[in-house]
mmCIF file of N, CA, C and O in Angstrom:
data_model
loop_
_atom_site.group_PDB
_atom_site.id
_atom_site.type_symbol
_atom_site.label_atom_id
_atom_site.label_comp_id
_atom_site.label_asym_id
_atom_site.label_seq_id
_atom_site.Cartn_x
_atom_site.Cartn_y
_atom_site.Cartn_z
ATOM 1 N N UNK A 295 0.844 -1.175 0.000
ATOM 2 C CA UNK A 295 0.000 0.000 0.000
ATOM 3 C C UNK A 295 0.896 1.248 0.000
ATOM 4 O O UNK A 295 1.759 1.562 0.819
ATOM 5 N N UNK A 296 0.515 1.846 -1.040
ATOM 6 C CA UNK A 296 1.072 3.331 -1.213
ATOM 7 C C UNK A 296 1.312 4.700 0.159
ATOM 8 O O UNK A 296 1.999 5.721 0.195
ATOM 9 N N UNK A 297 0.539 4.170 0.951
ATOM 10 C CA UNK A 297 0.177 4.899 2.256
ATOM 11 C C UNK A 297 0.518 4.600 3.346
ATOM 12 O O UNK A 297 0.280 5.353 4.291
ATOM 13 N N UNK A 298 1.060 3.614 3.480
ATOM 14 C CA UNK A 298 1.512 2.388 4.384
ATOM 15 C C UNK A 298 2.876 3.028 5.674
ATOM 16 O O UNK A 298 3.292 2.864 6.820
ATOM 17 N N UNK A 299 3.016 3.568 4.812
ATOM 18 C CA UNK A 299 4.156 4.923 6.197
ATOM 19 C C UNK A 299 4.015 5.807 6.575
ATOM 20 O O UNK A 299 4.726 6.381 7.400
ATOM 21 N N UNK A 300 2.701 6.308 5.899
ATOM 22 C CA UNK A 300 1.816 7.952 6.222
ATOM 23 C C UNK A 300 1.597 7.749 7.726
ATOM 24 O O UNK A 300 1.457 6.745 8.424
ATOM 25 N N UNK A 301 1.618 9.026 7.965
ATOM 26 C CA UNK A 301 1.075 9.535 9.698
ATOM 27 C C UNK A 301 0.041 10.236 9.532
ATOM 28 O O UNK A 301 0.079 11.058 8.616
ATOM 29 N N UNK A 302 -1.010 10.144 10.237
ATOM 30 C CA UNK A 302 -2.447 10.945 10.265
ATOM 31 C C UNK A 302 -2.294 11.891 11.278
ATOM 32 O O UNK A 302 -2.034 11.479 12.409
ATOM 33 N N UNK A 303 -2.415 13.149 11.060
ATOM 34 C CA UNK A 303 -2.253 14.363 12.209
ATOM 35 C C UNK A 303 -3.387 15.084 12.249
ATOM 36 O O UNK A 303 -3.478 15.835 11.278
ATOM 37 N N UNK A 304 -4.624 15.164 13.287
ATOM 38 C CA UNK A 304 -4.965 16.066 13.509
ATOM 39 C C UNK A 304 -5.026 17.447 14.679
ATOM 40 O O UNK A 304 -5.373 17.084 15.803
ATOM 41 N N UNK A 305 -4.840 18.393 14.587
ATOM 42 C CA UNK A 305 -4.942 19.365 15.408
ATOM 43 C C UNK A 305 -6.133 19.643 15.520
ATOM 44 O O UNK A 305 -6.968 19.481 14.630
ATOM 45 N N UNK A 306 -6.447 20.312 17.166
ATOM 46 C CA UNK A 306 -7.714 20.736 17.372
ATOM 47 C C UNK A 306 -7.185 22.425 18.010
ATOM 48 O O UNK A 306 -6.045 22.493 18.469
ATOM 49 N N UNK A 307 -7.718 23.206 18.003
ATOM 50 C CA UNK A 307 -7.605 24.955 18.151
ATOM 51 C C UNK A 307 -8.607 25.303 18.474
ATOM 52 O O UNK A 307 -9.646 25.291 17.814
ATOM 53 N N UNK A 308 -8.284 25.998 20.528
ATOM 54 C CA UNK A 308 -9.478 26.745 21.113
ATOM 55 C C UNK A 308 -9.068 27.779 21.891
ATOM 56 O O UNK A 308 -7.929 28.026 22.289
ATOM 57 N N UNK A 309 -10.210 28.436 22.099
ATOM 58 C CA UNK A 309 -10.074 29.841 22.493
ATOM 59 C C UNK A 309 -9.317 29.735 23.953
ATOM 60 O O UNK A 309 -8.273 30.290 24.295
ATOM 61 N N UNK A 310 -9.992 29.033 24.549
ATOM 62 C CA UNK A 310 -9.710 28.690 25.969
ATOM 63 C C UNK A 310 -8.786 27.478 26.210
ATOM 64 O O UNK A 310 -8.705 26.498 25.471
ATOM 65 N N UNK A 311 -8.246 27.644 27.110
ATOM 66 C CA UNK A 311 -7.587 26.120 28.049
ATOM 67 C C UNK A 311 -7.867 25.851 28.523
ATOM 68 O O UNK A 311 -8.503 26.187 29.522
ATOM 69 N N UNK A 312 -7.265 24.300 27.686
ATOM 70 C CA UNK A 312 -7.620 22.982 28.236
ATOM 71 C C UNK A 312 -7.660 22.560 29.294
ATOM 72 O O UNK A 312 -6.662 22.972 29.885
ATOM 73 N N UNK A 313 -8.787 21.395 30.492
ATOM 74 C CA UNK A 313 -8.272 21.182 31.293
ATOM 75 C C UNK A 313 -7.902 19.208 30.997
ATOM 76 O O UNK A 313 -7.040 18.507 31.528
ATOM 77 N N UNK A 314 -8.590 18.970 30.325
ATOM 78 C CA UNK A 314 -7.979 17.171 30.041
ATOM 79 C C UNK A 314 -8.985 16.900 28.879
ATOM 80 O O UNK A 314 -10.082 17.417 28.668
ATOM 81 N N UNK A 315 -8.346 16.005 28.230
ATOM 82 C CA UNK A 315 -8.820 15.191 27.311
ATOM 83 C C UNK A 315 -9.169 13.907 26.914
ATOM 84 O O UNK A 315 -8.292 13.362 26.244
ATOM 85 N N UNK A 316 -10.024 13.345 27.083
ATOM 86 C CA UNK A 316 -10.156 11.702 27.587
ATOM 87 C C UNK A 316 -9.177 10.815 25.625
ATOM 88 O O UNK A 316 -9.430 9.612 25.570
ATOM 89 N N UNK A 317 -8.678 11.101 24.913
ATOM 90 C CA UNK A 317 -7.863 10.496 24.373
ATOM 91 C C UNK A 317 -6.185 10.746 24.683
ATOM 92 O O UNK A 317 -5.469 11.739 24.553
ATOM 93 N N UNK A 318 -5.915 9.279 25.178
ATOM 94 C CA UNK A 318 -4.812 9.209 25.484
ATOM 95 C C UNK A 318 -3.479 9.897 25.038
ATOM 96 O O UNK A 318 -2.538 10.443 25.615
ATOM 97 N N UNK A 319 -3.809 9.638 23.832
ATOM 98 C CA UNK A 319 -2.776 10.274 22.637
ATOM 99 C C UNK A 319 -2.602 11.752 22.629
ATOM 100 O O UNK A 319 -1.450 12.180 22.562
ATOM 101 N N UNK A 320 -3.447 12.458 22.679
ATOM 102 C CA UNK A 320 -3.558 13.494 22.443
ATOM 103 C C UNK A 320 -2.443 14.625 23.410
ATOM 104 O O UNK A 320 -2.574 14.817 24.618
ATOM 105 N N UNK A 321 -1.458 15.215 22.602
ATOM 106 C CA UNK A 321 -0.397 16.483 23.346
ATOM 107 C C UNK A 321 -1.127 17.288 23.169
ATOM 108 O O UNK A 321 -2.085 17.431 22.409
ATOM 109 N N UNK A 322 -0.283 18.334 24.513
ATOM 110 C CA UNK A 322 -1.140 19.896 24.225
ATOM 111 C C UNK A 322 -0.036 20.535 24.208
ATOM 112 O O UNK A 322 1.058 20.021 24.441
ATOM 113 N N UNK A 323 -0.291 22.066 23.849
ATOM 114 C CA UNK A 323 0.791 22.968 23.278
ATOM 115 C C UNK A 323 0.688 23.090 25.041
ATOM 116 O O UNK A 323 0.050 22.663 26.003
ATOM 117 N N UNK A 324 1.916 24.082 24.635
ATOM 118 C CA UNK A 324 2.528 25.184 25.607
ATOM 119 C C UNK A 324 1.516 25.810 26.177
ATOM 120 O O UNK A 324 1.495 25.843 27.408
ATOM 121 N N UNK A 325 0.382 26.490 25.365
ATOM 122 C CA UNK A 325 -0.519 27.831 26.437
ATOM 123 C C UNK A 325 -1.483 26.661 26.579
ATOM 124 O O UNK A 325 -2.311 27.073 27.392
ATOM 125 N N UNK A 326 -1.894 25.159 26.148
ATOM 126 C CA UNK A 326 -2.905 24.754 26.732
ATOM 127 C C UNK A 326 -4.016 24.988 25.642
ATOM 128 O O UNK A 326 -5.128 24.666 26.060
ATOM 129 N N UNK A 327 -4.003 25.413 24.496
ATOM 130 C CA UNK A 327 -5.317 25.711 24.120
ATOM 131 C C UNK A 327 -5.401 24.743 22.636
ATOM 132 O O UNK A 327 -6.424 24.876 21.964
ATOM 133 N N UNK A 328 -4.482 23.923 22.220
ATOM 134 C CA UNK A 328 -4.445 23.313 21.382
ATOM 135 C C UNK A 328 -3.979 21.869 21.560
ATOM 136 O O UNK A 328 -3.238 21.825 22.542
ATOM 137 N N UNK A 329 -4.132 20.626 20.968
ATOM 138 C CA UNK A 329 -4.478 19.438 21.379
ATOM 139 C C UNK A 329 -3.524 19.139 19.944
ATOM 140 O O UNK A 329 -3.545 19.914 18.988
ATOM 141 N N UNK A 330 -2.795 18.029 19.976
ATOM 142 C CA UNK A 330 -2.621 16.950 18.621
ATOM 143 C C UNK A 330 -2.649 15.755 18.665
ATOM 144 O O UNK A 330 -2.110 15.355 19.697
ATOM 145 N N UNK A 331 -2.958 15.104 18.147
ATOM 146 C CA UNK A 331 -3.611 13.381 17.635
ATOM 147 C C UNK A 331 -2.906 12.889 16.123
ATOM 148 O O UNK A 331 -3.222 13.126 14.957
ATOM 149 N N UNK A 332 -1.830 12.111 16.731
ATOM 150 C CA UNK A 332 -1.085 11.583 15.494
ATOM 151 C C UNK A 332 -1.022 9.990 15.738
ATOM 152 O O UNK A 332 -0.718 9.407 16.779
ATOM 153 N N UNK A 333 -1.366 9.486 14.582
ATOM 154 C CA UNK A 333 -1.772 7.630 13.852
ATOM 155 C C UNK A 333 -1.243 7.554 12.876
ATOM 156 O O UNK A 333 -1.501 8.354 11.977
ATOM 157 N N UNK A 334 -0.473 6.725 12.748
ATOM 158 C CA UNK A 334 -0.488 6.024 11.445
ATOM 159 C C UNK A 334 -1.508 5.882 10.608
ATOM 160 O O UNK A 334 -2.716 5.953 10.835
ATOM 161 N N UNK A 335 -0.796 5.628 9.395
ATOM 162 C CA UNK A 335 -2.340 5.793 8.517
ATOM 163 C C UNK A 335 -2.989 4.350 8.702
ATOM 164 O O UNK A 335 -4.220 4.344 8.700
ATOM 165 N N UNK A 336 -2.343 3.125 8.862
ATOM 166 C CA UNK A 336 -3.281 2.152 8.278
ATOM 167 C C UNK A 336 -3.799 2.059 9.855
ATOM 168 O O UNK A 336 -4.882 1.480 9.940
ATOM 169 N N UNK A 337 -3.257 2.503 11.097
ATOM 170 C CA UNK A 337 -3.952 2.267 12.399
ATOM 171 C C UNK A 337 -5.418 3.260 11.721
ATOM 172 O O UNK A 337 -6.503 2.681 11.667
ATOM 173 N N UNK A 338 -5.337 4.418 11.346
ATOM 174 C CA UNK A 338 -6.478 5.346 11.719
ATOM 175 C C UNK A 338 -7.161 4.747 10.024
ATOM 176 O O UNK A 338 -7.879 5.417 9.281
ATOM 177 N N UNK A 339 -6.954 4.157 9.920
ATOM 178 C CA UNK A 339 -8.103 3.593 8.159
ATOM 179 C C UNK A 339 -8.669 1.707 8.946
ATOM 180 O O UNK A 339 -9.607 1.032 8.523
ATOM 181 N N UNK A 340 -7.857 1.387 9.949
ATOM 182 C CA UNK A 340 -8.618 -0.069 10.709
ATOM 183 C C UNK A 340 -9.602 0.936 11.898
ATOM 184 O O UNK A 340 -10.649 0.378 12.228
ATOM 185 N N UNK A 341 -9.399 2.061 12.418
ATOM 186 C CA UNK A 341 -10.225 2.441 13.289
ATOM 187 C C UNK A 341 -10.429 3.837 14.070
ATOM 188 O O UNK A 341 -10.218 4.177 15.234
ATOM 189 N N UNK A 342 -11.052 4.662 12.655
ATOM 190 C CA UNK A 342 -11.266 6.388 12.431
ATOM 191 C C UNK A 342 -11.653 6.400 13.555
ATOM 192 O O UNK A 342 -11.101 7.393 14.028
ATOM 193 N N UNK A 343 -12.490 5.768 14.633
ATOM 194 C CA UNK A 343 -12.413 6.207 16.092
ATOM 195 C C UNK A 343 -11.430 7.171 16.842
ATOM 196 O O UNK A 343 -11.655 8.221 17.446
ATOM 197 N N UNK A 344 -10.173 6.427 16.594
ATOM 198 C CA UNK A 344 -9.067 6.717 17.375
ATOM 199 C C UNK A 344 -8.805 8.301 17.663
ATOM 200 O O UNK A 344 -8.259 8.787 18.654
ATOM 201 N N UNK A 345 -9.245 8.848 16.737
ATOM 202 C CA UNK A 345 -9.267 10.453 16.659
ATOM 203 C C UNK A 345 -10.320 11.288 17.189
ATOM 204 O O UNK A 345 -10.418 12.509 17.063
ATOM 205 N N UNK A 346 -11.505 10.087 18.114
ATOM 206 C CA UNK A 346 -12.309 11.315 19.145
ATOM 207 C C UNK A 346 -11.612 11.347 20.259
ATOM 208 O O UNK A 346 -10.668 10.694 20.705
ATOM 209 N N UNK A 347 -12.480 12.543 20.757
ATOM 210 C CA UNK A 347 -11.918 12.954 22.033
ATOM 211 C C UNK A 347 -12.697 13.982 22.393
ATOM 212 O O UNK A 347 -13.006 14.855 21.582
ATOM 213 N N UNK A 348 -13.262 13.991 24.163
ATOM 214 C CA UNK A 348 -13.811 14.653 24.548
ATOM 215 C C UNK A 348 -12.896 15.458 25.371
ATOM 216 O O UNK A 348 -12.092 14.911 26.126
ATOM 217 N N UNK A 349 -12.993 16.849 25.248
ATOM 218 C CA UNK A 349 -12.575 18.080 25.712
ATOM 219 C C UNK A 349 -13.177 18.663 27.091
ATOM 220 O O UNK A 349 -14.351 18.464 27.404
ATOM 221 N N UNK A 350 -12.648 19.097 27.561
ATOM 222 C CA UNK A 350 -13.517 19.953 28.921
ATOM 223 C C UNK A 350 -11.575 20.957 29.213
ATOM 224 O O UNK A 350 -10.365 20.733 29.181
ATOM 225 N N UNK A 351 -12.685 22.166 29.495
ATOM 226 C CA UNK A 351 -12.059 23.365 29.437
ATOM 227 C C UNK A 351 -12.107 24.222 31.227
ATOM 228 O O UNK A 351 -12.948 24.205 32.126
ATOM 229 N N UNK A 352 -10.811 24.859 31.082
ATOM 230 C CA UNK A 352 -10.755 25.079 32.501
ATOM 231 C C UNK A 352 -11.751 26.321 32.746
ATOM 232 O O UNK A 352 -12.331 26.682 31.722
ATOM 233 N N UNK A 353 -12.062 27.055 33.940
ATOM 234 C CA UNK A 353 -13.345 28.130 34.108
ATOM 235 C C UNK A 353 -12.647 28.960 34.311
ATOM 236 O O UNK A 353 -13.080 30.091 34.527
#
């Protein structure tokens, strides 16, 4: 497979900071307000799941 070494990256970008994220994977920047989620491609094409994640933000 042509794709077979690809990495899947998504970033998420918010106004506010973060206080946790229930996917494991997921780094946060420096100020807290941005999240990344990186897979391999053929992990995230056996199970597009892998890339939710619920957010909750500090008050």
């Amino acid at each position: 497979m042509m794709f077979a070494s690809s990495s899947y990256i998504v970033k998420y970008h918010f106004p506010k900071k973060i206080k946790k994220v229930s996917n494991p994977s997921a780094l946060f920047s420096d100020d807290r307000k941005s999240i990344t989620i990186q897979y391999s491609f053929t992990d995230y094409m056996e199970n597009p799941d892998k890339l939710d994640c619920d957010v909750e933000f500090e008050k």
